[in-house]
Short mmCIF file of C-alpha atoms in Angstrom, two decimals:
data_model
loop_
_atom_site.label_atom_id
_atom_site.label_comp_id
_atom_site.label_asym_id
_atom_site.label_seq_id
_atom_site.Cartn_x
_atom_site.Cartn_y
_atom_site.Cartn_z
CA MET A 1 -14.11 37.89 123.06
CA ASN A 2 -16.72 35.55 121.32
CA ASN A 3 -15.09 36.19 117.99
CA TRP A 4 -11.64 35.05 119.17
CA LEU A 5 -13.51 31.99 120.52
CA VAL A 6 -15.09 31.11 117.28
CA ALA A 7 -11.76 31.93 115.45
CA LEU A 8 -9.93 29.65 117.71
CA PHE A 9 -12.46 27.02 117.32
CA CYS A 10 -12.10 27.28 113.47
CA VAL A 11 -8.55 26.95 113.61
CA LEU A 12 -8.67 24.03 115.73
CA SER A 13 -11.27 22.09 113.86
CA VAL A 14 -9.19 22.89 110.35
CA LEU A 15 -6.02 21.33 112.20
CA ALA A 16 -8.37 18.40 113.55
CA GLY A 17 -9.20 18.02 110.10
CA ILE A 18 -5.70 18.05 108.71
CA VAL A 19 -4.07 15.66 111.28
CA ALA A 20 -7.34 13.21 110.70
CA GLY A 21 -6.71 13.48 106.79
CA ARG A 22 -3.02 12.84 107.37
CA ILE A 23 -3.76 9.83 109.69
CA TRP A 24 -6.26 8.24 107.23
CA GLU A 25 -3.64 8.56 104.31
CA ARG A 26 -1.26 7.20 106.02
CA TRP A 27 -3.33 4.10 107.18
CA ARG A 28 -4.70 3.86 103.45
CA TYR A 29 -0.74 3.75 102.39
CA ASN A 30 -0.04 1.25 105.36
CA ARG A 31 -3.03 -0.86 103.90
CA LYS A 32 -1.48 -0.71 100.45
CA ILE A 33 1.80 -1.46 101.66
CA GLN A 34 0.79 -4.72 103.44
CA LYS A 35 -1.40 -5.67 100.20
CA LEU A 36 1.38 -5.23 98.05
CA ASN A 37 3.86 -7.29 100.52
CA PHE A 38 0.90 -10.00 100.36
CA THR A 39 1.11 -9.79 96.66
CA LEU A 40 4.76 -10.22 96.72
CA ASP A 41 4.48 -12.97 99.13
CA THR A 42 2.19 -15.03 96.80
CA ILE A 43 4.56 -13.98 93.59
CA MET A 44 7.42 -15.61 95.67
CA HIS A 45 5.20 -18.79 96.12
CA GLY A 46 4.64 -19.18 92.14
CA ASP A 47 1.75 -17.22 91.31
CA LEU A 48 2.81 -15.24 88.33
CA SER A 49 -0.56 -13.57 87.64
CA PRO A 50 -1.57 -11.35 90.48
CA ASP A 51 -4.38 -9.00 90.71
CA TRP A 52 -2.47 -5.13 90.11
CA SER A 53 -5.79 -3.39 90.03
CA PRO A 54 -5.44 -1.86 93.55
CA TYR A 55 -2.20 -0.31 92.91
CA GLN A 56 -3.26 1.54 89.61
CA GLU A 57 -3.55 4.98 91.10
CA GLY A 58 -1.48 6.93 93.99
CA GLU A 59 2.00 7.50 94.85
CA LEU A 60 2.66 3.58 94.50
CA SER A 61 1.61 2.99 90.83
CA ILE A 62 4.80 4.00 89.38
CA LEU A 63 6.59 1.25 91.37
CA VAL A 64 3.85 -1.07 90.89
CA SER A 65 3.93 -0.75 87.20
CA GLN A 66 7.56 -1.62 86.79
CA LEU A 67 7.03 -4.67 89.20
CA GLU A 68 4.02 -5.91 86.95
CA LEU A 69 6.54 -5.49 84.10
CA LEU A 70 9.08 -7.54 85.79
CA VAL A 71 6.67 -10.49 86.86
CA LYS A 72 5.08 -10.34 83.29
CA ARG A 73 8.81 -10.82 81.98
CA THR A 74 9.60 -13.59 84.48
CA ALA A 75 6.50 -15.38 83.57
CA HIS A 76 7.30 -15.49 79.82
CA MET A 77 10.61 -16.58 80.82
CA VAL A 78 9.60 -19.26 82.97
CA ASN A 79 6.91 -20.46 80.32
CA GLN A 80 9.78 -20.34 77.64
CA LEU A 81 12.00 -22.55 79.77
CA ASN A 82 9.55 -24.99 80.73
CA ALA A 83 8.50 -25.55 77.11
CA GLU A 84 12.37 -25.88 76.14
CA LYS A 85 12.43 -28.49 78.76
CA GLY A 86 9.43 -30.52 77.45
CA THR A 87 11.13 -30.20 74.30
CA ILE A 88 14.34 -31.40 75.20
CA HIS A 89 12.56 -34.24 77.32
CA ASP A 90 10.62 -35.41 74.08
CA PHE A 91 13.95 -35.27 72.22
CA ILE A 92 15.72 -37.32 74.59
CA ALA A 93 12.79 -39.50 74.95
CA ASP A 94 12.90 -40.18 70.89
CA ILE A 95 16.45 -40.65 70.75
CA SER A 96 16.65 -42.98 73.42
CA HIS A 97 13.67 -44.99 71.94
CA GLN A 98 15.63 -44.98 68.55
CA ILE A 99 18.76 -46.11 70.22
CA LYS A 100 17.27 -48.82 72.76
CA THR A 101 15.26 -50.54 69.58
CA PRO A 102 18.62 -51.70 67.59
CA LEU A 103 20.25 -52.36 71.10
CA THR A 104 17.86 -54.71 71.99
CA GLY A 105 18.17 -56.64 68.80
CA LEU A 106 21.73 -56.47 69.16
CA LEU A 107 21.91 -57.96 72.61
CA SER A 108 19.50 -60.83 71.22
CA TYR A 109 21.84 -61.82 68.23
CA LEU A 110 24.99 -61.50 70.56
CA ASP A 111 23.37 -63.69 73.03
CA LEU A 112 22.57 -66.09 70.27
CA LEU A 113 26.04 -66.12 68.77
CA GLU A 114 27.71 -66.62 72.14
CA ARG A 115 25.67 -69.70 72.88
CA ALA A 116 26.42 -71.10 69.38
CA GLU A 117 30.14 -70.18 69.55
CA THR A 118 32.52 -72.98 70.81
CA ASP A 119 36.00 -71.32 70.12
CA SER A 120 36.75 -70.08 74.03
CA ASP A 121 38.51 -67.07 72.40
CA LYS A 122 35.57 -65.61 70.15
CA LYS A 123 33.15 -66.51 73.05
CA GLU A 124 35.16 -64.49 75.50
CA GLN A 125 35.27 -61.59 72.78
CA LEU A 126 31.08 -62.10 72.25
CA THR A 127 31.01 -61.99 76.15
CA ASP A 128 32.65 -58.65 76.11
CA CYS A 129 30.43 -57.54 73.44
CA ILE A 130 27.29 -58.23 75.34
CA TYR A 131 28.71 -56.57 78.32
CA LEU A 132 29.49 -53.03 76.28
CA ALA A 133 26.02 -53.31 74.87
CA GLU A 134 24.27 -53.83 78.32
CA ARG A 135 26.17 -50.85 79.48
CA MET A 136 25.18 -48.83 76.48
CA ASN A 137 21.45 -49.93 77.41
CA GLU A 138 21.61 -49.04 80.98
CA LEU A 139 23.43 -45.59 79.91
CA VAL A 140 20.39 -44.59 77.80
CA ARG A 141 17.78 -45.95 80.29
CA THR A 142 19.76 -43.41 83.00
CA LEU A 143 19.73 -40.78 80.63
CA LEU A 144 16.09 -41.00 79.94
CA GLU A 145 15.32 -40.81 83.85
CA LEU A 146 17.68 -37.96 84.13
CA ALA A 147 15.76 -36.01 81.40
CA LYS A 148 12.60 -36.69 83.08
CA LEU A 149 14.07 -35.29 86.30
CA ASP A 150 15.15 -32.20 84.56
CA SER A 151 11.99 -31.36 82.58
CA GLY A 152 10.06 -31.58 85.60
CA SER A 153 7.74 -34.05 84.10
CA VAL A 154 8.29 -36.51 87.37
CA ARG A 155 5.03 -36.27 89.42
CA LEU A 156 5.76 -38.15 92.85
CA ARG A 157 3.18 -40.23 94.30
CA ILE A 158 3.87 -39.50 98.13
CA GLU A 159 2.67 -42.34 100.38
CA ASN A 160 3.63 -43.88 103.71
CA VAL A 161 6.26 -46.49 103.17
CA GLN A 162 7.48 -48.87 105.90
CA ALA A 163 11.24 -48.09 105.89
CA GLU A 164 12.41 -51.69 106.57
CA GLU A 165 10.70 -53.00 103.76
CA LEU A 166 12.01 -50.17 101.45
CA ILE A 167 15.67 -50.88 102.60
CA ARG A 168 15.49 -54.43 102.04
CA ALA A 169 14.20 -54.08 98.74
CA ALA A 170 16.87 -51.44 97.71
CA GLU A 171 19.45 -53.94 99.44
CA GLN A 172 18.66 -56.50 97.19
CA ALA A 173 18.36 -54.64 94.05
CA ALA A 174 21.74 -53.18 94.79
CA LEU A 175 23.25 -56.64 95.22
CA ALA A 176 21.85 -58.01 92.16
CA ALA A 177 23.08 -55.17 90.22
CA ARG A 178 26.91 -55.71 91.86
CA PRO A 179 27.06 -59.57 92.19
CA GLN A 180 30.80 -59.66 91.43
CA ALA A 181 31.47 -57.09 94.29
CA LYS A 182 30.69 -59.93 97.01
CA GLY A 183 29.27 -57.14 99.50
CA CYS A 184 27.11 -57.07 102.39
CA PHE A 185 25.18 -54.80 104.56
CA SER A 186 24.70 -54.15 108.11
CA ILE A 187 21.30 -52.53 108.80
CA ASN A 188 20.02 -50.67 111.70
CA ILE A 189 16.26 -49.46 111.77
CA GLU A 190 14.27 -48.09 114.34
CA ASP A 191 11.05 -50.50 114.70
CA GLY A 192 7.96 -49.27 112.96
CA LEU A 193 9.47 -46.42 111.36
CA MET A 194 7.66 -44.96 108.09
CA LEU A 195 8.72 -42.90 105.44
CA ARG A 196 6.55 -40.36 103.40
CA CYS A 197 8.03 -40.71 99.98
CA ASP A 198 7.39 -42.08 96.27
CA ARG A 199 8.36 -45.66 96.71
CA LYS A 200 9.96 -46.12 93.19
CA TRP A 201 11.80 -42.80 93.21
CA PHE A 202 13.20 -42.99 96.47
CA GLN A 203 14.15 -46.71 96.17
CA GLN A 204 16.07 -45.59 92.97
CA ALA A 205 18.05 -42.73 94.97
CA LEU A 206 18.65 -45.62 97.50
CA VAL A 207 19.81 -48.43 95.24
CA ASN A 208 22.30 -45.83 93.53
CA VAL A 209 24.03 -44.85 96.65
CA LEU A 210 24.22 -48.48 97.72
CA VAL A 211 25.77 -49.79 94.54
CA ASN A 212 28.32 -46.86 94.82
CA ALA A 213 29.18 -48.18 98.20
CA LEU A 214 29.61 -51.55 97.20
CA ASP A 215 31.81 -50.49 94.31
CA TYR A 216 34.50 -49.00 96.68
CA SER A 217 33.97 -51.17 99.91
CA PRO A 218 36.44 -54.27 100.34
CA ALA A 219 34.65 -57.41 99.69
CA GLY A 220 33.08 -59.25 102.86
CA VAL A 221 33.25 -55.96 104.74
CA PRO A 222 29.39 -54.74 105.48
CA VAL A 223 28.36 -51.38 104.18
CA GLN A 224 26.46 -49.75 107.47
CA ILE A 225 22.83 -48.55 106.73
CA THR A 226 21.20 -46.54 109.76
CA ILE A 227 17.93 -44.79 109.68
CA LYS A 228 16.03 -43.22 112.37
CA GLN A 229 13.51 -40.45 112.89
CA SER A 230 14.56 -37.13 114.38
CA GLY A 231 11.97 -34.54 114.96
CA GLY A 232 10.03 -33.99 111.61
CA VAL A 233 12.58 -35.76 109.53
CA MET A 234 13.89 -38.98 108.61
CA LEU A 235 17.88 -39.45 108.87
CA LEU A 236 19.22 -42.24 106.68
CA LYS A 237 23.01 -42.91 106.63
CA VAL A 238 25.00 -45.02 104.25
CA LEU A 239 28.29 -45.54 105.48
CA ASP A 240 31.18 -47.66 103.38
CA HIS A 241 34.74 -48.60 104.26
CA SER A 242 36.35 -47.26 101.19
CA GLY A 243 38.91 -44.91 102.60
CA GLY A 244 36.70 -41.70 101.88
CA VAL A 245 37.26 -39.27 99.36
CA ALA A 246 39.69 -36.46 98.87
CA GLU A 247 38.55 -33.15 100.69
CA GLU A 248 38.84 -31.37 97.41
CA ASP A 249 36.45 -33.97 95.35
CA LEU A 250 33.60 -33.72 98.27
CA PRO A 251 31.98 -30.51 97.04
CA HIS A 252 31.93 -32.18 93.66
CA ILE A 253 30.63 -35.48 94.10
CA PHE A 254 27.15 -34.92 93.05
CA LYS A 255 28.11 -32.94 89.89
CA ARG A 256 27.02 -34.94 86.83
CA PHE A 257 29.68 -37.07 84.96
CA TYR A 258 32.12 -35.85 87.57
CA ARG A 259 34.91 -38.43 88.37
CA ALA A 260 36.87 -38.28 91.63
CA LYS A 261 40.29 -39.27 92.08
CA GLY A 262 40.41 -43.38 92.23
CA SER A 263 36.83 -43.64 90.60
CA LYS A 264 36.06 -46.82 89.20
CA LYS A 265 36.48 -46.89 85.41
CA ASP A 266 33.06 -48.67 84.83
CA GLY A 267 30.92 -45.86 86.42
CA PHE A 268 29.26 -43.30 84.35
CA GLY A 269 29.60 -40.48 87.09
CA ILE A 270 25.74 -39.91 87.26
CA GLY A 271 24.11 -42.31 89.59
CA LEU A 272 24.97 -39.99 92.57
CA SER A 273 23.91 -37.16 90.76
CA MET A 274 20.48 -38.71 90.00
CA ALA A 275 20.16 -39.81 93.78
CA ALA A 276 20.48 -36.20 95.02
CA SER A 277 17.83 -34.74 92.18
CA ILE A 278 15.57 -37.35 93.47
CA VAL A 279 15.88 -36.68 97.01
CA ASN A 280 15.78 -32.96 96.51
CA LEU A 281 12.26 -33.45 94.63
CA HIS A 282 11.42 -34.97 97.69
CA LYS A 283 12.05 -31.71 99.66
CA GLY A 284 14.92 -33.40 101.02
CA ASN A 285 18.81 -33.41 100.95
CA LEU A 286 21.75 -35.63 100.39
CA ARG A 287 25.12 -34.94 101.28
CA ALA A 288 28.54 -36.92 101.70
CA VAL A 289 31.07 -36.64 104.27
CA ASN A 290 34.49 -38.24 105.11
CA GLU A 291 33.68 -40.57 108.31
CA GLY A 292 36.22 -43.27 110.02
CA ASP A 293 37.74 -45.27 107.17
CA GLY A 294 35.04 -44.55 104.50
CA LEU A 295 32.37 -42.14 102.93
CA ALA A 296 29.20 -41.42 104.62
CA MET A 297 26.14 -40.57 102.43
CA ILE A 298 23.39 -38.61 104.45
CA PHE A 299 19.71 -38.58 103.50
CA THR A 300 17.58 -35.94 105.02
CA LEU A 301 13.84 -36.61 104.31
CA PRO A 302 10.69 -34.59 105.55
CA LEU A 303 8.14 -36.77 107.29
CA LEU A 304 5.73 -33.83 107.66
CA PRO A 305 2.62 -34.06 105.06
CA CYS A 306 2.97 -30.36 104.40
CA ALA A 307 6.24 -30.94 102.70
CA GLU A 308 4.90 -32.67 99.65
CA HIS A 309 3.05 -29.26 98.89
CA TYR A 310 5.93 -26.90 98.61
CA GLU A 311 4.53 -25.38 102.13
CA ASN A 312 6.72 -23.97 104.51
CA CYS A 313 7.65 -26.46 107.22
CA ASN A 314 9.93 -25.63 110.42
CA LEU A 315 12.16 -29.18 110.22
CA THR A 316 15.01 -29.43 112.87
CA THR A 317 17.60 -32.04 113.26
CA SER A 318 19.58 -32.81 116.24
#
């Protein structure tokens, strides 16, 4: 009888050891999966040089070695892309400088010739030449700004900015850029509203949108600007009275050099594209919708400090 009890005890002990071993192995396996999941999460957030040493042995080693190879190839491609972007930016900057120098001289000589010319026909031709040279100068400047945005060399200086102050400055800049439009603005801003943005770049995005609205709104009809806070975001709407845009053009309106039906001949087709790039750099969004008798450009800009640090922020709009 005692021998049977001893044998049963031994069998139960072995089974308990096997079960405990299986539980331990399962726990270790789950821990490795959790660590691997954390490693993949850090990769998703931009860390392309994680520590793979905990996975060199065991059943996950083959899978992890393939993941490591994939991440290394991705890191190499990212570095190559960044290098190419920097090269492109430098190239465009050099070309822009080479073009702007003679353009500045050309504008000076044309201005002197225009002032000295007494023949009305020749004076008008010189005025047209000056206008075209100034447009070329503006195009070169804009392309250089776009190159900075595309290459990722723009570093935003996020600060608290008074919304009304920024809107008023953008309004004056837009009116100065389009004096012939004889346009005006109707502004509705919540008292004391503050924005978190780079003053220079966000104002540039807003000016581009306002100039576009002036170009297409009838003279004397105010472009409506409404800005308010909703939860953790700022909502800014610029509504013109241009008659809107064809529905088939709406998905393409922010594409570079895209010209919708009825576009002004004087435009380059890059102002709205630049505005969208700047807003995206702020972790915001810019969209266009037909509303009433015009086109509404709607900015959505995060107001939470974490938005400027590429962290996950739960932003909701009502």
